[in-house]
GROMACS .gro file of C-alpha atoms in nm:
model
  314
    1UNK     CA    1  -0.249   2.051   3.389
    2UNK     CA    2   0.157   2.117   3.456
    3UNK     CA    3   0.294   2.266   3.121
    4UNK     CA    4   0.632   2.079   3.191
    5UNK     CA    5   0.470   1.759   3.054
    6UNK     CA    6   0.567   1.783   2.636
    7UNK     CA    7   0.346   1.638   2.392
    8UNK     CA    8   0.459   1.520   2.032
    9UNK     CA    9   0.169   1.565   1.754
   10UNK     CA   10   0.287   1.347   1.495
   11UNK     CA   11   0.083   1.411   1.170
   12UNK     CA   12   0.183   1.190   0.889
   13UNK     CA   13   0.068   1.356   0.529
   14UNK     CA   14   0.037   1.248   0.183
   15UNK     CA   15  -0.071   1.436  -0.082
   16UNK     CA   16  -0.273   1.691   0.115
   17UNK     CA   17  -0.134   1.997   0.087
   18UNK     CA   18  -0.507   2.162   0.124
   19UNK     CA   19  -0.609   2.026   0.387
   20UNK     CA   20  -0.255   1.949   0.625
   21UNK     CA   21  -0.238   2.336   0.706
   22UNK     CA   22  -0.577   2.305   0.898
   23UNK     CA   23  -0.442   1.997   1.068
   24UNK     CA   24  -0.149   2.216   1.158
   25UNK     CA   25  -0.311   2.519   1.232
   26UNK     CA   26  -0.536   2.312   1.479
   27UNK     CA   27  -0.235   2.156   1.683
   28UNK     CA   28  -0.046   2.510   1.716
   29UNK     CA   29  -0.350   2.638   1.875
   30UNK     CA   30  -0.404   2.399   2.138
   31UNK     CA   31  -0.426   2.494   2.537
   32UNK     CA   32  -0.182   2.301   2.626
   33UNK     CA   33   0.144   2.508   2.496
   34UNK     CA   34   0.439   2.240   2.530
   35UNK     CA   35   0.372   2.064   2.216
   36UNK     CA   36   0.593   1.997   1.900
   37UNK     CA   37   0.431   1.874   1.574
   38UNK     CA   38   0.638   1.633   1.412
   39UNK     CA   39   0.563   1.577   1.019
   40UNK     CA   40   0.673   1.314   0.769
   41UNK     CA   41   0.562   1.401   0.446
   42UNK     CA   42   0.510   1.116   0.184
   43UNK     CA   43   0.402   1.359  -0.105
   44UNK     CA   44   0.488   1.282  -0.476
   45UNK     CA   45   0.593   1.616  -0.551
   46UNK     CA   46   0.706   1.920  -0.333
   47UNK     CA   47   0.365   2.164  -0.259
   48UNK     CA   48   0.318   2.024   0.091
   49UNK     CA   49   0.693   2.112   0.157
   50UNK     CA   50   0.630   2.469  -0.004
   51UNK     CA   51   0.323   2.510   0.227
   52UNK     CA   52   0.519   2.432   0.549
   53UNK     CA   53   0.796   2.643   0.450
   54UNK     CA   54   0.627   2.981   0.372
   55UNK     CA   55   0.361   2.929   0.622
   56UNK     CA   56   0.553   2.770   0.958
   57UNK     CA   57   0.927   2.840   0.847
   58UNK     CA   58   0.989   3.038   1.166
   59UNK     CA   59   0.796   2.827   1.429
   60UNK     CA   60   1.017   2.631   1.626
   61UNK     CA   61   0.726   2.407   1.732
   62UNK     CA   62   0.740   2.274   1.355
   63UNK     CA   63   0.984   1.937   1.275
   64UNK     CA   64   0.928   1.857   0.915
   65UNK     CA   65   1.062   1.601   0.715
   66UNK     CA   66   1.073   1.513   0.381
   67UNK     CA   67   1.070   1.115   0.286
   68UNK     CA   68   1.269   1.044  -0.050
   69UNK     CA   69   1.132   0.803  -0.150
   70UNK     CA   70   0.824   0.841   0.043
   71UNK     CA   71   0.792   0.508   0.308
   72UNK     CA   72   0.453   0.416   0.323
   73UNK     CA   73   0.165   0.423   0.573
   74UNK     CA   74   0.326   0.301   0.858
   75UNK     CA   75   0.665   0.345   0.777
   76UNK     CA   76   0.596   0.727   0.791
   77UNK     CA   77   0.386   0.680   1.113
   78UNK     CA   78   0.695   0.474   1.311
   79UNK     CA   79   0.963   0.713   1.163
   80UNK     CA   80   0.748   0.996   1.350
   81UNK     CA   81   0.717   0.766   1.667
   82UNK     CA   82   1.066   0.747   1.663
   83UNK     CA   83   1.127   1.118   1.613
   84UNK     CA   84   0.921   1.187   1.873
   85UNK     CA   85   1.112   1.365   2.182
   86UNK     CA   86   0.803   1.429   2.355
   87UNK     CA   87   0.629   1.248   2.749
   88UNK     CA   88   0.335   1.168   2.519
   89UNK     CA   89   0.265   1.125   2.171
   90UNK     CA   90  -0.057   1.241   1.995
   91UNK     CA   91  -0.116   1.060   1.632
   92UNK     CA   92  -0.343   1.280   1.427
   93UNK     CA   93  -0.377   1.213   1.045
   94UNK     CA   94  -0.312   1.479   0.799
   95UNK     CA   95  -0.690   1.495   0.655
   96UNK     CA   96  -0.816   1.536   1.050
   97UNK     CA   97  -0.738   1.820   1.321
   98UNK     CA   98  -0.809   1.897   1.673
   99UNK     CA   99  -1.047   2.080   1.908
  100UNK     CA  100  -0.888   2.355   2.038
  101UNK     CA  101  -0.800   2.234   2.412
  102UNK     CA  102  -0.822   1.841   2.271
  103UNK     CA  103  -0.459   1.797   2.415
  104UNK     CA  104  -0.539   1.923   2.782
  105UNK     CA  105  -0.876   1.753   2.821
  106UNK     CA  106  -0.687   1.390   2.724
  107UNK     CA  107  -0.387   1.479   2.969
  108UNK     CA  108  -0.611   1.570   3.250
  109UNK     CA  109  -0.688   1.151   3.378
  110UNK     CA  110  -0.311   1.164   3.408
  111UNK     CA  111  -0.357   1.347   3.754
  112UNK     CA  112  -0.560   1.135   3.946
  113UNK     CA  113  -0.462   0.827   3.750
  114UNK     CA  114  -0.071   0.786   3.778
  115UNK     CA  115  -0.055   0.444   3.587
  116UNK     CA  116  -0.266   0.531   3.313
  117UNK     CA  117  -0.046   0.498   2.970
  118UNK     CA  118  -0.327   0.615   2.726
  119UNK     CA  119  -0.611   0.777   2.688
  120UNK     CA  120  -0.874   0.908   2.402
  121UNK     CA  121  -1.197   1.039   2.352
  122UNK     CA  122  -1.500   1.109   2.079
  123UNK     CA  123  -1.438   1.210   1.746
  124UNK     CA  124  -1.660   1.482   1.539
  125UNK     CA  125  -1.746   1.323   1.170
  126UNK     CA  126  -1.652   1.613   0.943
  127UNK     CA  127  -1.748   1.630   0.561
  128UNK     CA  128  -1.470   1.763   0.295
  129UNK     CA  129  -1.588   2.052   0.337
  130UNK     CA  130  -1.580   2.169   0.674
  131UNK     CA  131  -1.919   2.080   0.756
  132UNK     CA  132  -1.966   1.890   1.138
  133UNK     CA  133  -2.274   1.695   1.183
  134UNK     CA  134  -2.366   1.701   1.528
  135UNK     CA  135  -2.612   1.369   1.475
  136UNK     CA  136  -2.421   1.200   1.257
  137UNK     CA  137  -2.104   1.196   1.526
  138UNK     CA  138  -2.254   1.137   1.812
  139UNK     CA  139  -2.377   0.758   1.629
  140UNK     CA  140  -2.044   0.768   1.491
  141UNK     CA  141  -1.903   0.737   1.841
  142UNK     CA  142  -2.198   0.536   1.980
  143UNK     CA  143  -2.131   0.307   1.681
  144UNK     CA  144  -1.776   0.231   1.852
  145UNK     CA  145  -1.885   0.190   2.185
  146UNK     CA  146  -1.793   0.584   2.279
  147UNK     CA  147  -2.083   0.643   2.552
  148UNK     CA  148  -2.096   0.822   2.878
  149UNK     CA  149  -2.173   0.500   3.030
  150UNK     CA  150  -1.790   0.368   2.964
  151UNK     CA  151  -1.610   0.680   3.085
  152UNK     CA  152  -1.298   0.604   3.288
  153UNK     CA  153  -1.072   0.391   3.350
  154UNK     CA  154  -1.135   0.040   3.113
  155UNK     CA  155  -1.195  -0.238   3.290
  156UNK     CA  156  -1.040  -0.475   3.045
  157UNK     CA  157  -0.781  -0.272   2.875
  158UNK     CA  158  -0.731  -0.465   2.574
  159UNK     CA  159  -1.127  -0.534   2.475
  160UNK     CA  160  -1.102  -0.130   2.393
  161UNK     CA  161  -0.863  -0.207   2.107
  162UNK     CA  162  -1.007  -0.493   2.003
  163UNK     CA  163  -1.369  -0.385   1.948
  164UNK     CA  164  -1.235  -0.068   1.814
  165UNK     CA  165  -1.357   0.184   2.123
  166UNK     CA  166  -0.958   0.328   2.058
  167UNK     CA  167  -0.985   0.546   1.755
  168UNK     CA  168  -0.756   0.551   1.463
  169UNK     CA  169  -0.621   0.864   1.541
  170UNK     CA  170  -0.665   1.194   1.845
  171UNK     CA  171  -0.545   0.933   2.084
  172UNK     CA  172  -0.303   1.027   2.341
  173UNK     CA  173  -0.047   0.766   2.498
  174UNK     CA  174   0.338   0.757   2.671
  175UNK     CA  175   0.593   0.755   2.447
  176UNK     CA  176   0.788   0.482   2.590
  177UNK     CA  177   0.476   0.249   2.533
  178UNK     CA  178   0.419   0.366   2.146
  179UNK     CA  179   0.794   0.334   2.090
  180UNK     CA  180   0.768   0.005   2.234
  181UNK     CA  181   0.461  -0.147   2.016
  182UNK     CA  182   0.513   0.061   1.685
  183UNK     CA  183   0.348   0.034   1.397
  184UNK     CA  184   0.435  -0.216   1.191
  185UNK     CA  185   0.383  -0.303   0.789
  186UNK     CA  186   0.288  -0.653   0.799
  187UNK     CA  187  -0.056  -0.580   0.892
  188UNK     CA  188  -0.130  -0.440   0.548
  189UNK     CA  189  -0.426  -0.170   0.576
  190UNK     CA  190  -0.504  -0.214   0.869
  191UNK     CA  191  -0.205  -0.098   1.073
  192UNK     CA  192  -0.385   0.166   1.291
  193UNK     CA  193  -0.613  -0.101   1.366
  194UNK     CA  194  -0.383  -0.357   1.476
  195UNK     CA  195  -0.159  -0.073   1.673
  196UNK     CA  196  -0.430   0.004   1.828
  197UNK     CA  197  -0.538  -0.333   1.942
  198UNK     CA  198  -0.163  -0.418   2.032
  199UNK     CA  199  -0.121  -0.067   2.242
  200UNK     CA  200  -0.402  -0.116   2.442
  201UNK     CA  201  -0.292  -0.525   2.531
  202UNK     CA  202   0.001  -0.380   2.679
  203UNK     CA  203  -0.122  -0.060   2.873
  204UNK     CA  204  -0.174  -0.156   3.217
  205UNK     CA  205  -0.443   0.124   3.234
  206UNK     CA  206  -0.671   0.295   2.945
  207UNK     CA  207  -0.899   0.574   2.999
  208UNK     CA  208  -1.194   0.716   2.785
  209UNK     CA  209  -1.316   1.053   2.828
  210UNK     CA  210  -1.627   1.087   2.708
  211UNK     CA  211  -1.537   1.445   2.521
  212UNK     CA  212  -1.489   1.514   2.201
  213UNK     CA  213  -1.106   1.633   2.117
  214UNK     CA  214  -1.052   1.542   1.710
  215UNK     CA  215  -1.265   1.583   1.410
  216UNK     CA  216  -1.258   1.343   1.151
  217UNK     CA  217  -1.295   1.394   0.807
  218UNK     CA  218  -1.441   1.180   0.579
  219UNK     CA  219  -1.296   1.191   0.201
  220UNK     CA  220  -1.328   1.005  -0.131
  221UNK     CA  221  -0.940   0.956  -0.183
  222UNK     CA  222  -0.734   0.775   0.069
  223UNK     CA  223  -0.576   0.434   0.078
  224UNK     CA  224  -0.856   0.292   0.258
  225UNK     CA  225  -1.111   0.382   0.009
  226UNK     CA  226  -0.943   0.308  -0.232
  227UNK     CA  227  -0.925  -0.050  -0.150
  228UNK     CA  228  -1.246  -0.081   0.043
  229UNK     CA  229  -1.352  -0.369  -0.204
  230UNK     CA  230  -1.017  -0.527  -0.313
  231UNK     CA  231  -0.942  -0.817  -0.077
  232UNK     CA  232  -0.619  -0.576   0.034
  233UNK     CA  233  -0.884  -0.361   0.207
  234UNK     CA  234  -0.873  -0.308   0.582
  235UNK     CA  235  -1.132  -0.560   0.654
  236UNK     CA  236  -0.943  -0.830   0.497
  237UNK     CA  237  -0.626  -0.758   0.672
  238UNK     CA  238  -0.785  -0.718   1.037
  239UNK     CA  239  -0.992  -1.047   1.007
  240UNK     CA  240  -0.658  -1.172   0.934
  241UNK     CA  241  -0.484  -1.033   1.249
  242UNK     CA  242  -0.801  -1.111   1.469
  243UNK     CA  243  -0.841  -1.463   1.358
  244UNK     CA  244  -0.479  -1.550   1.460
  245UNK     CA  245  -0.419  -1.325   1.763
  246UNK     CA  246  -0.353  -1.514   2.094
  247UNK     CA  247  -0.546  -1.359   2.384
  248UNK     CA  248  -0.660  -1.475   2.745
  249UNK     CA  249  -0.956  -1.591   2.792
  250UNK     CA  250  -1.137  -1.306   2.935
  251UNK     CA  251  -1.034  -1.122   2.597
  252UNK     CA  252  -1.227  -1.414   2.352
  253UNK     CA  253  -1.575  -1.222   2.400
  254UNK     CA  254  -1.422  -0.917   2.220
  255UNK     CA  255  -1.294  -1.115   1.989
  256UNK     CA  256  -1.607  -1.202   1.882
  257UNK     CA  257  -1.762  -0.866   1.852
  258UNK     CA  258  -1.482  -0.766   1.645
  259UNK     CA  259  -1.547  -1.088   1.426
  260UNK     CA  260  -1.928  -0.983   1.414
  261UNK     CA  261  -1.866  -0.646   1.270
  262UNK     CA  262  -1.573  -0.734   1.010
  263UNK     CA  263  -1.685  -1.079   0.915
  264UNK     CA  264  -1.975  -1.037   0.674
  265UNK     CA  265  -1.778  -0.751   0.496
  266UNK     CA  266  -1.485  -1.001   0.444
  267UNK     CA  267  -1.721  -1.267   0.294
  268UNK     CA  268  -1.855  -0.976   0.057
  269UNK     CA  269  -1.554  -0.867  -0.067
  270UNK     CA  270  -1.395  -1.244  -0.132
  271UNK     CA  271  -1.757  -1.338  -0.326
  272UNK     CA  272  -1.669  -0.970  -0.502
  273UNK     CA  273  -1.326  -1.064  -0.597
  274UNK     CA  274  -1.387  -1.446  -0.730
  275UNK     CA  275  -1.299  -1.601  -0.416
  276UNK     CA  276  -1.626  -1.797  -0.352
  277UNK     CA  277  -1.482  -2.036  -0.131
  278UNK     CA  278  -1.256  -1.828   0.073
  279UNK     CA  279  -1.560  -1.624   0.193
  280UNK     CA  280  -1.745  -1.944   0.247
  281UNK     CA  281  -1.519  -2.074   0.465
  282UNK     CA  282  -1.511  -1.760   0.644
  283UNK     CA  283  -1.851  -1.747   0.681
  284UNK     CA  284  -1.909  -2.129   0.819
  285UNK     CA  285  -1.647  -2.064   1.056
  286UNK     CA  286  -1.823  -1.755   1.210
  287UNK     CA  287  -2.203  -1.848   1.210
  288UNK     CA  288  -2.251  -1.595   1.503
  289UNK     CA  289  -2.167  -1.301   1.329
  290UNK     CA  290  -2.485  -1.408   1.119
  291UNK     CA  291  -2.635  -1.481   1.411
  292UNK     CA  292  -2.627  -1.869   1.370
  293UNK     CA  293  -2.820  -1.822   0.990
  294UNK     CA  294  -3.122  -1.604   1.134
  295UNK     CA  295  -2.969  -1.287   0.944
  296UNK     CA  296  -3.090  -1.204   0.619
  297UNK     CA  297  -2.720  -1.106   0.546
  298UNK     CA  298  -2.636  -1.454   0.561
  299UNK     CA  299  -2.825  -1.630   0.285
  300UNK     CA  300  -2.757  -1.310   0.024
  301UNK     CA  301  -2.411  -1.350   0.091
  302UNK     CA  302  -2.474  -1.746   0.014
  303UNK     CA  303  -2.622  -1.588  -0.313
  304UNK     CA  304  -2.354  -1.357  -0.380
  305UNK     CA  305  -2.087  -1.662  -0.297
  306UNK     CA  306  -2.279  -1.921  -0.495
  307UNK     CA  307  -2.280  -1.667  -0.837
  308UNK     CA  308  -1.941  -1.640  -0.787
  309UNK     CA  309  -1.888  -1.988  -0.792
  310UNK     CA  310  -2.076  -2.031  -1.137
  311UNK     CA  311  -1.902  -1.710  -1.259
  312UNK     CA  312  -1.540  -1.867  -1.210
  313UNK     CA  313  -1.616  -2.182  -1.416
  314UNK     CA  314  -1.495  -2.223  -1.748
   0.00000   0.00000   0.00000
């Protein structure tokens, strides 16, 4: 792959000053030399900006800024898109790094594909503490439809953001076309998600290669744990987006998939937050992601829904 073509990591970081320099560390390293990593840092206090100043002070590869006040999820990750001077742009989170030639394997479709405008591959499920679970990844990516059997170009481009094949981050696209889409605030928590879906509606080609190129760690404090049962949670916010999103017709199918994985959890977490009709209404209105009332799932959430209900009385 040409070296003239110059890729723009942007790594967004909060908090994470023991972890970020492994994220760092990971993009320096990569095959591919013409890279810059572009960082907005979020951070409460000032350790993350110590870290990149001792450690990458004199690598010109290194564009760090500081955000006073900090600007938020995806603030931070459009600021970086728009710092980006880069032909491609490469979002990996500050928690998550990359295999060592990550960059060059997702650049390689771009040589026998000309119109391609993104491309990704698997991702390795990493514990805090380093540890990479071989098993555990490979039904990670199986989980979100990451098989040898879809390798290439999509066929519908947009059905890959929708039923979340496109990962959240180790993704690499053109810059004009992640300028052009963003990411935007009003989709709450789930921003990535609905980027993701919205980038790959408007590529005119996306490619999956069925490699793995990121690692990605799972840990006990980040936004989206955090408010994994609050009905701000990234469930809640992504049924919200799919439920009113306008698609063709040949995109409805993936619609529904989406809606069968996010639906029950929505229905939970509105019966866990005293919203017993909310999630019932939900739930009527998407019988197939209980399978019409032949899941199980179904009548406990009825249960959980109906104790709600008798909870919230006077």
């Amino acid at each position: 792959m040409t070296t003239e073509l110059k890729v723009s990591i942007c790594v967004p970081t909060y908090n994470r000053p023991e972890l970020i320099s492994q994220c760092i560390d990971s993009c320096l390293a990569q095959t591919h030399a013409n890279i810059e990593v572009v960082i907005g840092d979020d951070s409460k206090d000032d350790r993350t900006e110590t870290l990149i100043a001792n450690r990458y002070a004199h690598d010109a590869r290194i564009r760090y800024l500081r955000n006073t006040p900090g600007l938020g999820q995806a603030r931070n990750v459009a600021s970086l898109f728009a710092r980006a001077t880069g032909d491609k742009i490469l979002l990996i989170h500050d928690d998550d790094y990359l295999v060592e030639n990550g960059v060059e394997r997702l650049l390689i479709p771009w040589q026998t594909h000309p119109l391609l405008e993104v491309a990704f591959g698997n991702q390795y499920e990493v514990a805090v503490d380093g540890t990479v679970d071989s098993a555990v990844s490979d039904k990670l990516n199986a989980d979100f439809h990451r098989v040898k059997e879809a390798a290439g170009i999509q066929p519908l481009a947009g059905k890959t953001g929708l039923i979340q094949m496109f990962p959240n981050n180790g993704w690499l696209a053109n810059a004009d076309l992640v300028k052009r889409i963003g990411y935007s605030e009003q989709y709450g928590m789930c921003c990535d998600y609905a980027f993701g879906v919205e980038l790959c509606l408007a590529a005119r080609q996306v490619y999956y290669v069925p490699e793995y190129v990121s690692y990605y760690r799972i840990t006990a404090v980040s936004v989206s744990t955090t408010t994994r049962g609050s009905t701000t949670s990234a469930s809640v916010s992504a049924y919200a987006f799919l439920d009113t999103l306008t698609l063709p017709a040949a995109l409805e199918p993936a619609r529904k998939t989406a809606l069968r994985r996010i639906v029950p959890i929505v229905v939970s977490v509105y019966a866990k937050n005293a919203a017993p009709w909310r999630g019932l209404r939900v739930a009527l209105t998407h019988l197939y992601a209980y399978r019409y009332g032949l899941s199980a799932r179904f009548y406990y959430h009825l249960a959980m829904l109906a104790r709600a209900t008798v909870a919230a009385k006077p």
